[in-house]
């Protein structure tokens, strides 16, 4: 449990990464009560300097002794690091909010989106999991509709930006654009194929079923967060040449009929959601609209004419922010209450 204090010692594991940098920015913006910020990363970047509230802070190498005196650690350095170091931190009395996939489906670890299932935090045992970026934005938008009309089935196709893979992937997209505009053939390194001017229907590893692990995360995490194993989910996840912002085409079937207008009205008063839906005026969410924004944007809300109780939605959010760093900091804020 996080002991009540006026100021906390907070570590960010993976502080030099795409998500870690956003975590530090969000902690600063939201004035999280911090006495000392400890940025941790690998030996590769240890010694580098970051800025927090206008002051330099030196990145330290993550080791088994890093967590002495640390109250709270936000982890964002991949599953292997989380599997190894989150239990070490928790045993040292640090509360861990983990952004990797390492602990999400562990039944003893709460998987939390503050707008959706804050109650799941109760009784945590030192490790709390932050869901996958695509799952977070989808459940923020769907939970209010589920509460009203009970969702039976979700069909989702994602259009995920390269920042979801990390900073090397962002560099790769930029480099490939530069090469191609200079009539040079790029050599893919992070992704199996060229990502610039292309779409890859492949995120994370393929499973024998033909689905990818990312697609399975969307199904399993959605059911765990909604606390409803009866919701059927099928996903296709696609990497697109966008730097920041994940988009999702989501089709839902509900038990009770929900009109597009009813859905719009419900979502317009739902926490964390911004309805951005006026096609007549070409108002619909796009990744460029959501960069740096906290809300999950929802547009293109319309009834599915092929089935009695179906709705289509287009859901867009900043994957580094609500999809990762902001959600983690919001969980930390809940722990302070
Ligand atoms: N990007 C997203 O939208 C998103 C959303 C949800 C969840 N996540 C998850 O967040 C995690 C990080 O993602 P990212 O996009 O920030 O990746 P990234 O940009 O590649 O950054 C990785 C970070 O982890 C650190 N790191 C790597 N190996 C380490 C080690 N052995 N010991 C200590 N630190 C180590 C790196 O430090 P160095 O700089 O020293 O190498 C860097 O700070 C992943 O688990 C990812 O699945 C990402």
PDB file of N, CA and C in Angstrom, residues 121-194:
ATOM      1  N   UNK A 121      -8.569  -1.485  -8.010  1.00  0.00           N
ATOM      2  CA  UNK A 121      -7.316  -1.177  -7.295  1.00  0.00           C
ATOM      3  C   UNK A 121      -7.303  -1.726  -5.876  1.00  0.00           C
ATOM      4  N   UNK A 122      -8.486  -1.851  -5.279  1.00  0.00           N
ATOM      5  CA  UNK A 122      -8.572  -2.285  -3.878  1.00  0.00           C
ATOM      6  C   UNK A 122      -7.906  -3.650  -3.735  1.00  0.00           C
ATOM      7  N   UNK A 123      -7.103  -3.786  -2.711  1.00  0.00           N
ATOM      8  CA  UNK A 123      -6.486  -5.071  -2.431  1.00  0.00           C
ATOM      9  C   UNK A 123      -5.312  -5.413  -3.326  1.00  0.00           C
ATOM     10  N   UNK A 124      -4.766  -4.420  -4.042  1.00  0.00           N
ATOM     11  CA  UNK A 124      -3.595  -4.732  -4.870  1.00  0.00           C
ATOM     12  C   UNK A 124      -2.440  -5.174  -3.959  1.00  0.00           C
ATOM     13  N   UNK A 125      -1.533  -5.960  -4.537  1.00  0.00           N
ATOM     14  CA  UNK A 125      -0.448  -6.509  -3.715  1.00  0.00           C
ATOM     15  C   UNK A 125       0.902  -5.914  -4.078  1.00  0.00           C
ATOM     16  N   UNK A 126       0.874  -4.677  -4.530  1.00  0.00           N
ATOM     17  CA  UNK A 126       2.150  -4.003  -4.807  1.00  0.00           C
ATOM     18  C   UNK A 126       2.429  -3.824  -6.289  1.00  0.00           C
ATOM     19  N   UNK A 127       1.760  -4.614  -7.143  1.00  0.00           N
ATOM     20  CA  UNK A 127       1.924  -4.419  -8.600  1.00  0.00           C
ATOM     21  C   UNK A 127       0.540  -4.170  -9.202  1.00  0.00           C
ATOM     22  N   UNK A 128       0.444  -3.090  -9.960  1.00  0.00           N
ATOM     23  CA  UNK A 128      -0.800  -2.736 -10.655  1.00  0.00           C
ATOM     24  C   UNK A 128      -0.445  -2.651 -12.136  1.00  0.00           C
ATOM     25  N   UNK A 129      -1.287  -3.207 -12.997  1.00  0.00           N
ATOM     26  CA  UNK A 129      -0.959  -3.199 -14.430  1.00  0.00           C
ATOM     27  C   UNK A 129      -1.743  -2.119 -15.163  1.00  0.00           C
ATOM     28  N   UNK A 130      -1.034  -1.473 -16.081  1.00  0.00           N
ATOM     29  CA  UNK A 130      -1.620  -0.494 -16.996  1.00  0.00           C
ATOM     30  C   UNK A 130      -1.946  -1.269 -18.282  1.00  0.00           C
ATOM     31  N   UNK A 131      -3.156  -1.164 -18.810  1.00  0.00           N
ATOM     32  CA  UNK A 131      -3.480  -1.969 -19.995  1.00  0.00           C
ATOM     33  C   UNK A 131      -2.731  -1.525 -21.256  1.00  0.00           C
ATOM     34  N   UNK A 132      -2.895  -2.331 -22.282  1.00  0.00           N
ATOM     35  CA  UNK A 132      -2.377  -2.026 -23.615  1.00  0.00           C
ATOM     36  C   UNK A 132      -3.017  -0.730 -24.131  1.00  0.00           C
ATOM     37  N   UNK A 133      -2.246   0.038 -24.910  1.00  0.00           N
ATOM     38  CA  UNK A 133      -2.733   1.334 -25.391  1.00  0.00           C
ATOM     39  C   UNK A 133      -4.057   1.236 -26.164  1.00  0.00           C
ATOM     40  N   UNK A 134      -4.170   0.240 -27.033  1.00  0.00           N
ATOM     41  CA  UNK A 134      -5.395   0.115 -27.846  1.00  0.00           C
ATOM     42  C   UNK A 134      -6.585  -0.257 -26.985  1.00  0.00           C
ATOM     43  N   UNK A 135      -6.328  -1.063 -25.952  1.00  0.00           N
ATOM     44  CA  UNK A 135      -7.422  -1.472 -25.064  1.00  0.00           C
ATOM     45  C   UNK A 135      -7.935  -0.274 -24.278  1.00  0.00           C
ATOM     46  N   UNK A 136      -7.013   0.548 -23.750  1.00  0.00           N
ATOM     47  CA  UNK A 136      -7.429   1.655 -22.885  1.00  0.00           C
ATOM     48  C   UNK A 136      -8.423   2.550 -23.608  1.00  0.00           C
ATOM     49  N   UNK A 137      -8.058   3.015 -24.803  1.00  0.00           N
ATOM     50  CA  UNK A 137      -8.945   3.980 -25.465  1.00  0.00           C
ATOM     51  C   UNK A 137     -10.282   3.343 -25.831  1.00  0.00           C
ATOM     52  N   UNK A 138     -10.261   2.051 -26.152  1.00  0.00           N
ATOM     53  CA  UNK A 138     -11.515   1.400 -26.522  1.00  0.00           C
ATOM     54  C   UNK A 138     -12.440   1.257 -25.308  1.00  0.00           C
ATOM     55  N   UNK A 139     -11.897   0.836 -24.155  1.00  0.00           N
ATOM     56  CA  UNK A 139     -12.799   0.615 -23.010  1.00  0.00           C
ATOM     57  C   UNK A 139     -13.292   1.923 -22.404  1.00  0.00           C
ATOM     58  N   UNK A 140     -12.489   2.991 -22.507  1.00  0.00           N
ATOM     59  CA  UNK A 140     -12.980   4.292 -22.001  1.00  0.00           C
ATOM     60  C   UNK A 140     -14.255   4.672 -22.763  1.00  0.00           C
ATOM     61  N   UNK A 141     -14.270   4.426 -24.067  1.00  0.00           N
ATOM     62  CA  UNK A 141     -15.442   4.792 -24.877  1.00  0.00           C
ATOM     63  C   UNK A 141     -16.580   3.776 -24.748  1.00  0.00           C
ATOM     64  N   UNK A 142     -16.231   2.493 -24.571  1.00  0.00           N
ATOM     65  CA  UNK A 142     -17.293   1.477 -24.602  1.00  0.00           C
ATOM     66  C   UNK A 142     -17.956   1.210 -23.251  1.00  0.00           C
ATOM     67  N   UNK A 143     -17.248   1.475 -22.148  1.00  0.00           N
ATOM     68  CA  UNK A 143     -17.834   1.144 -20.837  1.00  0.00           C
ATOM     69  C   UNK A 143     -19.190   1.843 -20.621  1.00  0.00           C
ATOM     70  N   UNK A 144     -19.341   3.134 -20.908  1.00  0.00           N
ATOM     71  CA  UNK A 144     -20.647   3.762 -20.686  1.00  0.00           C
ATOM     72  C   UNK A 144     -21.745   3.145 -21.553  1.00  0.00           C
ATOM     73  N   UNK A 145     -21.385   2.678 -22.741  1.00  0.00           N
ATOM     74  CA  UNK A 145     -22.387   2.047 -23.614  1.00  0.00           C
ATOM     75  C   UNK A 145     -22.721   0.649 -23.084  1.00  0.00           C
ATOM     76  N   UNK A 146     -21.717  -0.020 -22.548  1.00  0.00           N
ATOM     77  CA  UNK A 146     -21.926  -1.348 -21.951  1.00  0.00           C
ATOM     78  C   UNK A 146     -22.859  -1.234 -20.739  1.00  0.00           C
ATOM     79  N   UNK A 147     -22.633  -0.209 -19.924  1.00  0.00           N
ATOM     80  CA  UNK A 147     -23.480  -0.008 -18.740  1.00  0.00           C
ATOM     81  C   UNK A 147     -24.939   0.222 -19.139  1.00  0.00           C
ATOM     82  N   UNK A 148     -25.141   0.897 -20.241  1.00  0.00           N
ATOM     83  CA  UNK A 148     -26.494   1.251 -20.658  1.00  0.00           C
ATOM     84  C   UNK A 148     -27.188   0.104 -21.415  1.00  0.00           C
ATOM     85  N   UNK A 149     -26.456  -0.558 -22.315  1.00  0.00           N
ATOM     86  CA  UNK A 149     -27.149  -1.467 -23.238  1.00  0.00           C
ATOM     87  C   UNK A 149     -26.536  -2.861 -23.309  1.00  0.00           C
ATOM     88  N   UNK A 150     -25.506  -3.132 -22.527  1.00  0.00           N
ATOM     89  CA  UNK A 150     -24.794  -4.418 -22.446  1.00  0.00           C
ATOM     90  C   UNK A 150     -24.261  -4.877 -23.810  1.00  0.00           C
ATOM     91  N   UNK A 151     -22.971  -4.682 -23.963  1.00  0.00           N
ATOM     92  CA  UNK A 151     -22.309  -5.080 -25.214  1.00  0.00           C
ATOM     93  C   UNK A 151     -22.127  -6.596 -25.216  1.00  0.00           C
ATOM     94  N   UNK A 152     -22.541  -7.225 -26.326  1.00  0.00           N
ATOM     95  CA  UNK A 152     -22.377  -8.686 -26.443  1.00  0.00           C
ATOM     96  C   UNK A 152     -21.163  -9.040 -27.294  1.00  0.00           C
ATOM     97  N   UNK A 153     -20.885  -8.188 -28.302  1.00  0.00           N
ATOM     98  CA  UNK A 153     -19.788  -8.533 -29.216  1.00  0.00           C
ATOM     99  C   UNK A 153     -19.108  -7.257 -29.705  1.00  0.00           C
ATOM    100  N   UNK A 154     -17.779  -7.299 -29.830  1.00  0.00           N
ATOM    101  CA  UNK A 154     -16.997  -6.160 -30.344  1.00  0.00           C
ATOM    102  C   UNK A 154     -16.150  -6.661 -31.513  1.00  0.00           C
ATOM    103  N   UNK A 155     -16.208  -5.941 -32.636  1.00  0.00           N
ATOM    104  CA  UNK A 155     -15.308  -6.217 -33.764  1.00  0.00           C
ATOM    105  C   UNK A 155     -14.468  -4.959 -33.941  1.00  0.00           C
ATOM    106  N   UNK A 156     -13.162  -5.074 -33.722  1.00  0.00           N
ATOM    107  CA  UNK A 156     -12.323  -3.874 -33.752  1.00  0.00           C
ATOM    108  C   UNK A 156     -11.152  -4.050 -34.731  1.00  0.00           C
ATOM    109  N   UNK A 157     -10.903  -3.012 -35.506  1.00  0.00           N
ATOM    110  CA  UNK A 157      -9.704  -2.941 -36.344  1.00  0.00           C
ATOM    111  C   UNK A 157      -8.938  -1.704 -35.903  1.00  0.00           C
ATOM    112  N   UNK A 158      -7.657  -1.866 -35.607  1.00  0.00           N
ATOM    113  CA  UNK A 158      -6.871  -0.730 -35.127  1.00  0.00           C
ATOM    114  C   UNK A 158      -5.950  -0.202 -36.225  1.00  0.00           C
ATOM    115  N   UNK A 159      -5.625   1.081 -36.092  1.00  0.00           N
ATOM    116  CA  UNK A 159      -4.668   1.750 -36.990  1.00  0.00           C
ATOM    117  C   UNK A 159      -3.658   2.408 -36.046  1.00  0.00           C
ATOM    118  N   UNK A 160      -2.591   1.673 -35.702  1.00  0.00           N
ATOM    119  CA  UNK A 160      -1.732   2.065 -34.589  1.00  0.00           C
ATOM    120  C   UNK A 160      -0.448   2.760 -35.063  1.00  0.00           C
ATOM    121  N   UNK A 161      -0.140   3.850 -34.366  1.00  0.00           N
ATOM    122  CA  UNK A 161       1.016   4.662 -34.756  1.00  0.00           C
ATOM    123  C   UNK A 161       2.319   3.981 -34.343  1.00  0.00           C
ATOM    124  N   UNK A 162       3.414   4.426 -34.947  1.00  0.00           N
ATOM    125  CA  UNK A 162       4.708   3.794 -34.689  1.00  0.00           C
ATOM    126  C   UNK A 162       5.245   4.097 -33.286  1.00  0.00           C
ATOM    127  N   UNK A 163       4.762   5.192 -32.657  1.00  0.00           N
ATOM    128  CA  UNK A 163       5.232   5.464 -31.285  1.00  0.00           C
ATOM    129  C   UNK A 163       4.791   4.368 -30.332  1.00  0.00           C
ATOM    130  N   UNK A 164       3.799   3.583 -30.724  1.00  0.00           N
ATOM    131  CA  UNK A 164       3.388   2.428 -29.920  1.00  0.00           C
ATOM    132  C   UNK A 164       4.474   1.384 -29.827  1.00  0.00           C
ATOM    133  N   UNK A 165       5.410   1.402 -30.759  1.00  0.00           N
ATOM    134  CA  UNK A 165       6.539   0.457 -30.709  1.00  0.00           C
ATOM    135  C   UNK A 165       7.704   1.045 -29.929  1.00  0.00           C
ATOM    136  N   UNK A 166       7.774   2.384 -29.842  1.00  0.00           N
ATOM    137  CA  UNK A 166       8.875   3.009 -29.104  1.00  0.00           C
ATOM    138  C   UNK A 166       9.651   3.987 -29.952  1.00  0.00           C
ATOM    139  N   UNK A 167      10.674   4.562 -29.341  1.00  0.00           N
ATOM    140  CA  UNK A 167      11.373   5.668 -30.001  1.00  0.00           C
ATOM    141  C   UNK A 167      12.155   5.213 -31.236  1.00  0.00           C
ATOM    142  N   UNK A 168      12.671   3.972 -31.236  1.00  0.00           N
ATOM    143  CA  UNK A 168      13.420   3.499 -32.425  1.00  0.00           C
ATOM    144  C   UNK A 168      12.507   3.407 -33.642  1.00  0.00           C
ATOM    145  N   UNK A 169      11.267   3.036 -33.420  1.00  0.00           N
ATOM    146  CA  UNK A 169      10.313   2.923 -34.528  1.00  0.00           C
ATOM    147  C   UNK A 169       9.960   4.306 -35.078  1.00  0.00           C
ATOM    148  N   UNK A 170       9.885   5.302 -34.186  1.00  0.00           N
ATOM    149  CA  UNK A 170       9.612   6.673 -34.653  1.00  0.00           C
ATOM    150  C   UNK A 170      10.777   7.140 -35.528  1.00  0.00           C
ATOM    151  N   UNK A 171      12.002   6.843 -35.085  1.00  0.00           N
ATOM    152  CA  UNK A 171      13.184   7.206 -35.883  1.00  0.00           C
ATOM    153  C   UNK A 171      13.154   6.491 -37.231  1.00  0.00           C
ATOM    154  N   UNK A 172      12.737   5.221 -37.212  1.00  0.00           N
ATOM    155  CA  UNK A 172      12.710   4.441 -38.458  1.00  0.00           C
ATOM    156  C   UNK A 172      11.733   5.036 -39.472  1.00  0.00           C
ATOM    157  N   UNK A 173      10.548   5.440 -39.010  1.00  0.00           N
ATOM    158  CA  UNK A 173       9.568   6.036 -39.939  1.00  0.00           C
ATOM    159  C   UNK A 173      10.133   7.322 -40.545  1.00  0.00           C
ATOM    160  N   UNK A 174      10.754   8.137 -39.693  1.00  0.00           N
ATOM    161  CA  UNK A 174      11.320   9.400 -40.183  1.00  0.00           C
ATOM    162  C   UNK A 174      12.423   9.137 -41.211  1.00  0.00           C
ATOM    163  N   UNK A 175      13.317   8.204 -40.870  1.00  0.00           N
ATOM    164  CA  UNK A 175      14.439   7.879 -41.768  1.00  0.00           C
ATOM    165  C   UNK A 175      13.943   7.314 -43.092  1.00  0.00           C
ATOM    166  N   UNK A 176      12.920   6.425 -43.024  1.00  0.00           N
ATOM    167  CA  UNK A 176      12.410   5.825 -44.269  1.00  0.00           C
ATOM    168  C   UNK A 176      11.746   6.888 -45.149  1.00  0.00           C
ATOM    169  N   UNK A 177      11.036   7.832 -44.525  1.00  0.00           N
ATOM    170  CA  UNK A 177      10.434   8.914 -45.327  1.00  0.00           C
ATOM    171  C   UNK A 177      11.537   9.709 -46.019  1.00  0.00           C
ATOM    172  N   UNK A 178      12.579  10.046 -45.257  1.00  0.00           N
ATOM    173  CA  UNK A 178      13.696  10.815 -45.843  1.00  0.00           C
ATOM    174  C   UNK A 178      14.319  10.048 -47.004  1.00  0.00           C
ATOM    175  N   UNK A 179      14.593   8.738 -46.793  1.00  0.00           N
ATOM    176  CA  UNK A 179      15.229   7.927 -47.843  1.00  0.00           C
ATOM    177  C   UNK A 179      14.372   7.893 -49.095  1.00  0.00           C
ATOM    178  N   UNK A 180      13.079   7.598 -48.912  1.00  0.00           N
ATOM    179  CA  UNK A 180      12.214   7.423 -50.074  1.00  0.00           C
ATOM    180  C   UNK A 180      12.035   8.718 -50.839  1.00  0.00           C
ATOM    181  N   UNK A 181      11.973   9.838 -50.122  1.00  0.00           N
ATOM    182  CA  UNK A 181      11.837  11.119 -50.821  1.00  0.00           C
ATOM    183  C   UNK A 181      13.125  11.474 -51.559  1.00  0.00           C
ATOM    184  N   UNK A 182      14.227  10.840 -51.136  1.00  0.00           N
ATOM    185  CA  UNK A 182      15.502  11.024 -51.854  1.00  0.00           C
ATOM    186  C   UNK A 182      15.754   9.901 -52.842  1.00  0.00           C
ATOM    187  N   UNK A 183      14.687   9.133 -53.179  1.00  0.00           N
ATOM    188  CA  UNK A 183      14.749   8.016 -54.142  1.00  0.00           C
ATOM    189  C   UNK A 183      15.735   6.937 -53.703  1.00  0.00           C
ATOM    190  N   UNK A 184      15.874   6.764 -52.361  1.00  0.00           N
ATOM    191  CA  UNK A 184      16.750   5.677 -51.862  1.00  0.00           C
ATOM    192  C   UNK A 184      15.874   4.599 -51.240  1.00  0.00           C
ATOM    193  N   UNK A 185      16.262   3.348 -51.436  1.00  0.00           N
ATOM    194  CA  UNK A 185      15.501   2.219 -50.890  1.00  0.00           C
ATOM    195  C   UNK A 185      15.818   2.086 -49.397  1.00  0.00           C
ATOM    196  N   UNK A 186      14.819   2.174 -48.490  1.00  0.00           N
ATOM    197  CA  UNK A 186      15.139   2.027 -47.071  1.00  0.00           C
ATOM    198  C   UNK A 186      15.324   0.554 -46.677  1.00  0.00           C
ATOM    199  N   UNK A 187      16.114   0.342 -45.618  1.00  0.00           N
ATOM    200  CA  UNK A 187      16.284  -1.022 -45.097  1.00  0.00           C
ATOM    201  C   UNK A 187      15.531  -1.122 -43.769  1.00  0.00           C
ATOM    202  N   UNK A 188      14.414  -1.866 -43.746  1.00  0.00           N
ATOM    203  CA  UNK A 188      13.657  -1.973 -42.492  1.00  0.00           C
ATOM    204  C   UNK A 188      14.482  -2.651 -41.403  1.00  0.00           C
ATOM    205  N   UNK A 189      14.385  -2.107 -40.198  1.00  0.00           N
ATOM    206  CA  UNK A 189      15.098  -2.718 -39.072  1.00  0.00           C
ATOM    207  C   UNK A 189      14.154  -3.066 -37.927  1.00  0.00           C
ATOM    208  N   UNK A 190      13.334  -2.088 -37.537  1.00  0.00           N
ATOM    209  CA  UNK A 190      12.418  -2.343 -36.410  1.00  0.00           C
ATOM    210  C   UNK A 190      11.254  -3.228 -36.875  1.00  0.00           C
ATOM    211  N   UNK A 191      10.688  -2.906 -38.027  1.00  0.00           N
ATOM    212  CA  UNK A 191       9.547  -3.660 -38.563  1.00  0.00           C
ATOM    213  C   UNK A 191      10.019  -4.611 -39.660  1.00  0.00           C
ATOM    214  N   UNK A 192       9.242  -5.688 -39.928  1.00  0.00           N
ATOM    215  CA  UNK A 192       9.688  -6.649 -40.948  1.00  0.00           C
ATOM    216  C   UNK A 192       9.635  -6.085 -42.370  1.00  0.00           C
ATOM    217  N   UNK A 193       8.801  -5.072 -42.582  1.00  0.00           N
ATOM    218  CA  UNK A 193       8.689  -4.450 -43.901  1.00  0.00           C
ATOM    219  C   UNK A 193       8.750  -2.937 -43.760  1.00  0.00           C
ATOM    220  N   UNK A 194       8.931  -2.268 -44.899  1.00  0.00           N
ATOM    221  CA  UNK A 194       8.897  -0.801 -44.913  1.00  0.00           C
ATOM    222  C   UNK A 194       7.594  -0.307 -44.272  1.00  0.00           C
TER     223      UNK A 194
END
